[in-house]
Amino acid sequence: MHEHRWTRLSRHPTSEGILGYLLCPCGAREIELVPLAPPVLLASRSAPTRR
């Protein structure tokens, strides 16, 4: 077994993330999925609580 030296053949944005097709000189192929990052809350407003 050897360490693969992947070359990216193509990349495609999908609803699940970025799909990539890779090829090694030995002929092995791989498909990778880089998931989209979850949404991040940048700011939040809340009313002060009354006691």
CSV table of C-alpha atoms in Angstrom, one decimal:
chain,number,residue,atom,x,y,z
A,1,MET,CA,0.0,0.0,0.0
A,2,HIS,CA,1.2,3.5,-0.7
A,3,GLU,CA,0.2,7.0,0.3
A,4,HIS,CA,-2.1,8.4,-2.3
A,5,ARG,CA,-1.3,11.7,-4.0
A,6,TRP,CA,-4.7,13.0,-4.8
A,7,THR,CA,-5.4,15.4,-7.7
A,8,ARG,CA,-8.7,17.2,-7.6
A,9,LEU,CA,-10.6,16.5,-10.9
A,10,SER,CA,-13.6,18.7,-10.0
A,11,ARG,CA,-15.6,20.4,-7.3
A,12,HIS,CA,-19.3,21.0,-7.2
A,13,PRO,CA,-21.4,22.9,-4.6
A,14,THR,CA,-24.5,20.9,-3.4
A,15,SER,CA,-27.1,21.5,-0.8
A,16,GLU,CA,-25.1,19.3,1.6
A,17,GLY,CA,-21.7,20.9,1.0
A,18,ILE,CA,-18.9,20.8,-1.5
A,19,LEU,CA,-18.5,17.6,-3.4
A,20,GLY,CA,-15.1,16.8,-4.8
A,21,TYR,CA,-13.8,14.1,-7.2
A,22,LEU,CA,-10.2,13.1,-6.6
A,23,LEU,CA,-7.8,10.9,-8.6
A,24,CYS,CA,-4.5,9.3,-7.6
A,25,PRO,CA,-1.8,8.4,-10.2
A,26,CYS,CA,-2.2,4.7,-9.2
A,27,GLY,CA,-5.8,4.9,-10.7
A,28,ALA,CA,-7.6,5.0,-7.3
A,29,ARG,CA,-10.5,7.5,-7.2
A,30,GLU,CA,-12.2,9.1,-4.2
A,31,ILE,CA,-15.2,11.3,-3.6
A,32,GLU,CA,-15.1,13.7,-0.7
A,33,LEU,CA,-17.8,15.8,0.8
A,34,VAL,CA,-16.9,18.9,2.8
A,35,PRO,CA,-20.1,19.7,4.7
A,36,LEU,CA,-21.5,23.2,4.9
A,37,ALA,CA,-20.8,25.0,8.2
A,38,PRO,CA,-23.7,25.1,10.6
A,39,PRO,CA,-25.3,28.6,10.9
A,40,VAL,CA,-23.7,30.9,13.4
A,41,LEU,CA,-25.6,33.4,15.6
A,42,LEU,CA,-23.9,36.7,15.1
A,43,ALA,CA,-26.0,38.8,17.5
A,44,SER,CA,-29.0,38.2,19.7
A,45,ARG,CA,-31.4,40.6,21.3
A,46,SER,CA,-33.5,39.8,24.3
A,47,ALA,CA,-35.8,41.9,26.5
A,48,PRO,CA,-34.6,42.3,30.1
A,49,THR,CA,-36.4,40.2,32.5
A,50,ARG,CA,-38.5,41.9,35.2
A,51,ARG,CA,-38.5,40.8,38.8
